[in-house]
Coordinates of C-alpha atoms and ligand atoms in Angstrom, one line a residue:
M136 CA -3.2 20.2 9.0
A137 CA -6.8 19.7 8.1
D138 CA -8.8 18.1 5.3
V139 CA -7.0 17.9 2.0
R140 CA -8.9 18.0 -1.3
L141 CA -7.4 17.3 -4.7
T142 CA -9.4 18.0 -7.8
G143 CA -8.2 16.9 -11.2
V144 CA -4.5 17.3 -10.2
T145 CA -2.1 16.7 -13.1
K146 CA 1.7 16.9 -13.1
S147 CA 3.9 16.8 -16.1
F148 CA 7.7 16.8 -16.3
G149 CA 8.4 18.2 -19.8
T150 CA 6.1 16.2 -22.1
T151 CA 5.7 13.3 -19.7
E152 CA 2.5 13.3 -17.7
V153 CA 3.2 11.7 -14.4
L154 CA 0.0 12.5 -12.6
K155 CA -3.0 12.0 -14.9
G156 CA -5.9 13.6 -13.0
I157 CA -6.0 12.9 -9.3
D158 CA -9.3 13.4 -7.4
L159 CA -8.9 12.6 -3.7
E160 CA -10.4 13.8 -0.5
I161 CA -8.6 13.2 2.7
A162 CA -10.6 13.9 5.9
D163 CA -9.2 15.9 8.8
G164 CA -7.2 13.6 11.0
E165 CA -7.1 10.7 8.6
F166 CA -4.0 8.5 8.0
V167 CA -3.8 7.9 4.3
V168 CA -1.2 5.6 2.7
F169 CA -0.2 5.8 -1.0
V170 CA 0.9 2.5 -2.5
G171 CA 1.7 1.4 -6.0
P172 CA 4.6 0.1 -8.1
S173 CA 7.8 2.0 -8.4
G174 CA 7.5 5.0 -10.7
C175 CA 3.7 5.2 -10.5
G176 CA 3.8 8.8 -9.0
K177 CA 3.5 8.3 -5.2
S178 CA 6.4 10.7 -4.4
T179 CA 5.4 13.2 -7.0
L180 CA 1.8 13.3 -5.6
L181 CA 3.2 13.7 -2.1
R182 CA 5.6 16.5 -3.2
T183 CA 2.8 18.2 -5.1
I184 CA 0.5 18.2 -2.0
A185 CA 3.4 19.6 0.0
G186 CA 4.1 22.3 -2.6
L187 CA 7.6 21.1 -3.5
E188 CA 6.3 20.5 -7.0
E189 CA 3.8 22.8 -8.7
Q190 CA 1.0 20.9 -10.2
T191 CA 0.4 21.4 -14.0
G192 CA -3.3 21.4 -13.6
G193 CA -6.1 21.0 -11.1
D194 CA -6.6 22.3 -7.6
I195 CA -5.3 21.5 -4.1
A196 CA -7.1 22.8 -1.0
I197 CA -6.1 22.3 2.6
G198 CA -8.6 23.1 5.3
G199 CA -11.0 24.5 2.7
R200 CA -8.4 27.0 1.4
S201 CA -6.8 26.8 -2.0
V202 CA -3.0 26.3 -1.6
N203 CA -2.2 26.4 -5.3
D204 CA -0.2 29.5 -4.9
L205 CA 1.2 28.9 -1.4
S206 CA 4.8 27.9 -0.8
P207 CA 5.5 24.7 1.1
S208 CA 6.2 26.6 4.3
D209 CA 2.9 28.4 4.1
R210 CA 0.9 25.2 3.7
G211 CA 1.1 24.2 7.3
I212 CA 2.6 20.8 6.4
A213 CA 5.5 18.9 7.8
M214 CA 7.2 16.3 5.6
V215 CA 9.5 13.4 6.4
F216 CA 11.7 12.4 3.5
Q217 CA 12.4 8.9 2.4
S218 CA 16.2 9.4 2.2
Y219 CA 18.9 11.9 1.3
A220 CA 16.8 15.0 1.7
L221 CA 18.8 16.4 4.6
Y222 CA 20.3 19.8 4.7
P223 CA 24.0 19.0 4.1
H224 CA 25.4 21.9 6.2
M225 CA 23.4 21.0 9.3
S226 CA 24.1 18.3 11.8
V227 CA 21.5 15.5 12.3
Y228 CA 20.4 17.3 15.4
E229 CA 19.9 20.6 13.5
N230 CA 18.1 18.8 10.7
M231 CA 15.7 17.1 13.2
A232 CA 15.2 20.4 15.0
F233 CA 14.5 22.4 11.8
G234 CA 10.8 21.8 11.5
L235 CA 10.3 22.6 15.2
K236 CA 12.3 25.8 14.9
L237 CA 10.1 26.9 12.0
A238 CA 7.0 26.1 14.2
K239 CA 8.6 28.4 16.8
A240 CA 8.9 25.7 19.6
D241 CA 11.1 26.8 22.5
K242 CA 14.6 25.6 22.8
A243 CA 14.0 23.2 25.7
E244 CA 11.0 21.7 24.0
I245 CA 13.0 21.2 20.7
D246 CA 15.8 19.5 22.6
R247 CA 13.5 17.2 24.5
R248 CA 11.7 16.2 21.3
V249 CA 14.8 15.8 19.1
R250 CA 16.5 13.6 21.8
G251 CA 13.3 11.6 22.3
A252 CA 13.0 10.9 18.6
A253 CA 16.7 10.1 18.3
E254 CA 16.3 7.6 21.2
T255 CA 13.4 6.0 19.4
L256 CA 15.5 5.7 16.2
N257 CA 18.6 4.5 18.0
I258 CA 20.6 7.4 16.5
T259 CA 21.6 9.4 19.6
D260 CA 25.3 8.7 18.8
Y261 CA 24.9 10.3 15.4
L262 CA 23.3 13.6 16.4
D263 CA 26.4 15.7 15.9
R264 CA 27.3 14.3 12.5
K265 CA 26.7 15.9 9.2
P266 CA 24.6 13.9 6.7
K267 CA 27.5 13.0 4.5
A268 CA 29.2 11.3 7.5
L269 CA 26.2 9.0 7.9
S270 CA 26.4 5.4 6.8
E271 CA 23.8 3.7 4.7
P272 CA 22.0 1.8 7.4
L273 CA 20.5 5.0 8.7
S274 CA 18.7 5.8 5.4
N275 CA 17.7 2.2 4.9
L276 CA 16.2 1.1 8.1
D277 CA 16.6 -2.5 9.0
A278 CA 13.6 -4.8 9.4
A279 CA 13.4 -4.6 13.2
L280 CA 13.6 -0.8 13.1
R281 CA 10.8 -0.7 10.5
V282 CA 8.6 -2.6 12.8
R283 CA 9.4 -0.2 15.6
M284 CA 8.8 2.8 13.2
R285 CA 5.4 1.3 12.3
Y286 CA 4.5 1.4 16.0
E287 CA 5.9 4.9 16.4
F288 CA 3.9 6.2 13.4
A289 CA 0.7 4.6 14.7
S290 CA 1.2 6.1 18.2
L291 CA 2.2 9.5 16.7
H292 CA -1.0 9.6 14.7
E293 CA -2.9 8.5 17.8
R294 CA -1.4 11.3 19.8
L295 CA -1.4 14.1 17.3
K296 CA -4.7 13.2 15.6
T297 CA -3.4 15.2 12.6
T298 CA -3.9 14.4 9.0
M299 CA -1.1 12.1 7.7
V300 CA -0.1 11.0 4.3
Y301 CA 2.4 8.2 4.0
V302 CA 4.1 6.5 1.1
T303 CA 5.3 3.0 1.2
H304 CA 6.1 -0.2 -0.8
D305 CA 5.5 -2.2 2.3
Q306 CA 2.2 -4.2 2.3
V307 CA 2.1 -4.6 6.1
E308 CA 2.8 -0.9 6.7
A309 CA 0.0 0.0 4.4
M310 CA -2.5 -2.5 5.8
T311 CA -1.8 -1.7 9.5
L312 CA -1.2 2.1 9.4
A313 CA -3.8 3.3 7.0
D314 CA -7.3 4.5 7.7
R315 CA -7.6 4.4 3.9
I316 CA -5.1 3.2 1.2
V317 CA -4.8 4.9 -2.1
V318 CA -3.6 2.5 -4.8
L319 CA -1.8 4.3 -7.6
N320 CA -0.9 3.0 -11.0
A321 CA 0.8 4.9 -13.8
G322 CA -0.3 8.3 -12.5
R323 CA -3.9 7.3 -11.8
I324 CA -5.9 6.2 -8.8
E325 CA -7.0 2.6 -9.2
Q326 CA -8.9 2.4 -5.9
V327 CA -9.3 4.2 -2.6
G328 CA -10.6 2.4 0.5
K329 CA -10.1 1.0 3.9
P330 CA -7.5 -1.7 4.0
M331 CA -9.9 -4.6 4.3
E332 CA -12.2 -3.1 1.7
L333 CA -9.4 -3.3 -0.8
Y334 CA -8.4 -6.7 0.4
E335 CA -11.9 -8.2 0.2
R336 CA -13.4 -6.2 -2.6
P337 CA -10.6 -5.1 -5.0
R338 CA -12.2 -3.2 -7.9
N339 CA -10.0 -4.7 -10.5
L340 CA -7.2 -7.1 -11.3
F341 CA -4.5 -4.5 -10.6
V342 CA -5.7 -3.9 -7.0
A343 CA -6.4 -7.6 -6.5
E344 CA -2.8 -8.5 -7.4
F345 CA -1.2 -5.5 -5.7
I346 CA -2.8 -5.8 -2.3
G347 CA -2.0 -9.0 -0.4
S348 CA 1.1 -11.0 0.0
P349 CA 1.5 -13.7 -1.2
K350 CA -0.6 -12.5 -4.1
M351 CA -4.1 -13.6 -5.0
N352 CA -4.1 -16.7 -7.2
L353 CA -5.5 -16.0 -10.7
L354 CA -6.9 -18.6 -13.0
A355 CA -8.1 -18.2 -16.6
A356 CA -11.7 -19.4 -17.0
E357 CA -14.8 -19.0 -19.0
I358 CA -18.4 -18.4 -18.0
V359 CA -20.7 -21.4 -18.1
S360 CA -23.7 -19.6 -16.7
A361 CA -24.1 -16.2 -15.1
T362 CA -26.9 -14.4 -13.2
A363 CA -27.1 -11.6 -10.6
K364 CA -27.0 -14.3 -7.9
G365 CA -23.8 -16.1 -9.0
A366 CA -21.7 -17.5 -11.8
T367 CA -20.5 -20.9 -12.7
V368 CA -17.1 -20.9 -14.5
R369 CA -14.9 -23.5 -16.1
T370 CA -11.2 -23.4 -15.8
A371 CA -8.7 -24.2 -18.6
A372 CA -8.3 -27.6 -17.0
G373 CA -12.1 -28.2 -17.3
E374 CA -13.0 -27.9 -13.6
T375 CA -16.3 -26.1 -12.9
L376 CA -16.6 -23.8 -10.0
K377 CA -19.3 -21.6 -8.5
V378 CA -18.5 -18.0 -7.6
A379 CA -20.8 -15.9 -5.4
V380 CA -20.8 -12.7 -7.5
D381 CA -23.3 -10.6 -9.3
A382 CA -22.5 -11.7 -12.9
A383 CA -25.7 -10.3 -14.5
R384 CA -23.6 -8.5 -17.1
A385 CA -21.8 -11.6 -18.2
K386 CA -22.9 -14.3 -20.7
S387 CA -22.0 -17.9 -21.4
G388 CA -18.6 -18.2 -23.1
D389 CA -17.1 -14.9 -21.8
T390 CA -13.5 -15.0 -20.9
V391 CA -13.0 -14.3 -17.1
T392 CA -10.3 -14.5 -14.5
L393 CA -11.0 -16.4 -11.2
G394 CA -9.3 -15.0 -8.2
I395 CA -8.7 -16.8 -4.9
R396 CA -6.4 -15.8 -2.0
P397 CA -3.9 -18.4 -0.7
E398 CA -5.6 -18.6 2.7
H399 CA -9.0 -19.4 1.2
L400 CA -7.9 -22.6 -0.6
T401 CA -8.2 -25.7 1.6
T402 CA -7.2 -29.3 1.2
G403 CA -10.0 -30.9 3.1
G404 CA -13.7 -31.1 2.8
K405 CA -16.1 -31.3 -0.1
G406 CA -17.1 -28.9 -2.8
D407 CA -15.8 -27.3 -6.0
A408 CA -12.1 -27.7 -6.4
I409 CA -9.1 -27.4 -8.6
S410 CA -6.2 -29.8 -8.7
A411 CA -2.6 -28.7 -8.7
D412 CA 0.9 -30.2 -8.2
V413 CA 3.1 -29.2 -5.4
V414 CA 6.4 -27.7 -6.6
F415 CA 7.9 -26.2 -3.5
V416 CA 7.1 -26.0 0.2
E417 CA 8.1 -23.3 2.8
T418 CA 7.7 -24.4 6.4
L419 CA 7.5 -21.3 8.6
G420 CA 6.4 -22.9 11.8
H421 CA 3.2 -20.9 12.3
A422 CA 2.2 -21.6 8.7
T423 CA 3.2 -23.6 5.7
Y424 CA 3.2 -22.2 2.1
A425 CA 2.8 -24.6 -0.7
Y426 CA 3.7 -23.4 -4.2
L427 CA 1.9 -25.4 -6.9
T428 CA 1.1 -25.4 -10.6
A429 CA -2.3 -26.0 -12.0
G430 CA -1.3 -26.7 -15.6
E431 CA 0.9 -23.7 -16.4
T432 CA -0.6 -21.5 -13.8
P433 CA 1.2 -20.9 -10.5
V434 CA -1.0 -21.4 -7.4
T435 CA 0.0 -20.6 -3.8
V436 CA -1.7 -22.1 -0.8
L437 CA -1.5 -21.2 2.9
L438 CA -1.7 -24.3 5.0
P439 CA -1.5 -24.9 8.8
G440 CA 1.9 -24.9 10.3
D441 CA 1.9 -28.7 10.7
A442 CA 0.9 -29.5 7.1
R443 CA 3.7 -31.3 5.2
P444 CA 2.8 -31.6 1.5
S445 CA 5.7 -32.9 -0.5
A446 CA 7.0 -31.8 -3.9
G447 CA 5.4 -33.7 -6.7
E448 CA 2.2 -34.5 -4.7
A449 CA -1.1 -33.6 -6.4
L450 CA -3.5 -31.6 -4.2
T451 CA -7.2 -31.1 -4.5
L452 CA -7.9 -27.5 -3.5
R453 CA -11.3 -26.4 -2.5
V454 CA -12.4 -23.1 -3.8
P455 CA -15.3 -21.7 -1.6
A456 CA -17.8 -19.9 -3.8
D457 CA -18.1 -17.1 -1.2
Q458 CA -14.4 -16.4 -1.0
A459 CA -13.7 -16.4 -4.7
H460 CA -13.3 -13.3 -6.9
L461 CA -14.2 -12.9 -10.5
F462 CA -13.0 -10.4 -13.1
D463 CA -14.2 -9.7 -16.6
A464 CA -12.0 -9.6 -19.7
D465 CA -11.2 -5.9 -19.0
G466 CA -10.0 -6.9 -15.5
L467 CA -13.0 -5.3 -13.8
A468 CA -14.3 -7.2 -10.8
F469 CA -17.9 -8.5 -10.6
D470 CA -19.4 -7.4 -7.2
R471 CA -19.1 -10.1 -4.6
L472 CA -22.5 -11.0 -3.0
Ligands
ADP139 P1 7.2 6.7 -7.2 O1 7.4 7.5 -6.0 O2 5.8 6.1 -7.2 O3 8.2 5.6 -7.4 P2 7.8 9.1 -8.6 O4 6.7 10.0 -8.2 O5 9.1 9.2 -8.0 O6 7.3 7.6 -8.5 O7 8.0 9.2 -10.2 C1 6.9 9.0 -11.1 C2 7.5 9.3 -12.5 O8 7.9 10.6 -12.7 C3 8.7 8.4 -12.8 O9 8.6 8.0 -14.2 C4 9.9 9.4 -12.7 O10 10.9 9.0 -13.5 C5 9.2 10.7 -13.1 N1 9.8 11.9 -12.4 C6 9.8 12.1 -11.0 N2 10.4 13.2 -10.7 C7 10.9 13.8 -11.9 C8 11.6 15.0 -12.3 N3 11.9 15.9 -11.3 N4 11.8 15.2 -13.6 C9 11.5 14.3 -14.5 N5 10.8 13.1 -14.3 C10 10.5 12.9 -13.0
MG140 MG1 9.0 7.4 -4.5

């Protein structure tokens, strides 16, 4: 594969537009991960790039060449399916060998690679079976195997240095595997960027909530004062907090949303703070999660492993100005300083 360029790609099924104008450039050798809620169009976009679906509008080019009219097998693409997309008349071995056969690898090489991959996946015992004789656990990998697969994907990409596009619901997979993450929502791209760019500088509320687990805390607030060098906001509970963002476009009284990730709230020290009541505590050993409410608003805090807040306790939570996010009434982020 090479670089992939999508320009205004749309896809409709009947009258339903599922992809609503996708512009995306994937560099040669890049590992790009599509994330987004179920039904947002991830699979459709992947299938459209592969040529398994024909786009309704727009252009797709691979390696500088338009592939709009090329069949999947002529696009020089290999695709691994999420589930159930195995040839029913072929054994697992034959299914796994199929792509290599098409690529005209010799028999010994195919055998070595199929058996190597089967070993990795712990499915050597199933190589002679037909897909319908496979049990569920093979299509839904268990947690340990997913971790192993993550490592395998990363090292595969390292070795092949080929362009890769991957679809997942899994935050950790997206954050660890991707050179860049594409966040999709209802057939549109919300943001494209390096994992930590999306994490630290989400463009809008959707990306802020989607990237990161547990989610970013969001508190309703209003602007007290706003300049290009920072904003002061007041929460519904009347606490005033400074936020290090360029808020030149805001004015006093504007409705905003304050965002702060669970690991950026602390219980010690001095400074602007919110207060919240502990509802529930999870002790994980290496970390403690406290789930609280600030009025009606749920707040999650990541505390050290030895922290032992108790249910009912009121905590004062510091909100560092340079870790906080601020979004306008349309959900668009103010740039962090
Ligand atoms: P995702 O992979 O993000 O969960 P999909 O790309 O599978 O989302 O689906 C996006 C939307 O397109 C969904 O509303 C789905 O029902 C619809 N869709 C997908 N494939 C078809 C199809 N072949 N015919 C009609 N609607 C489809
Ligand atoms: Mg899908």
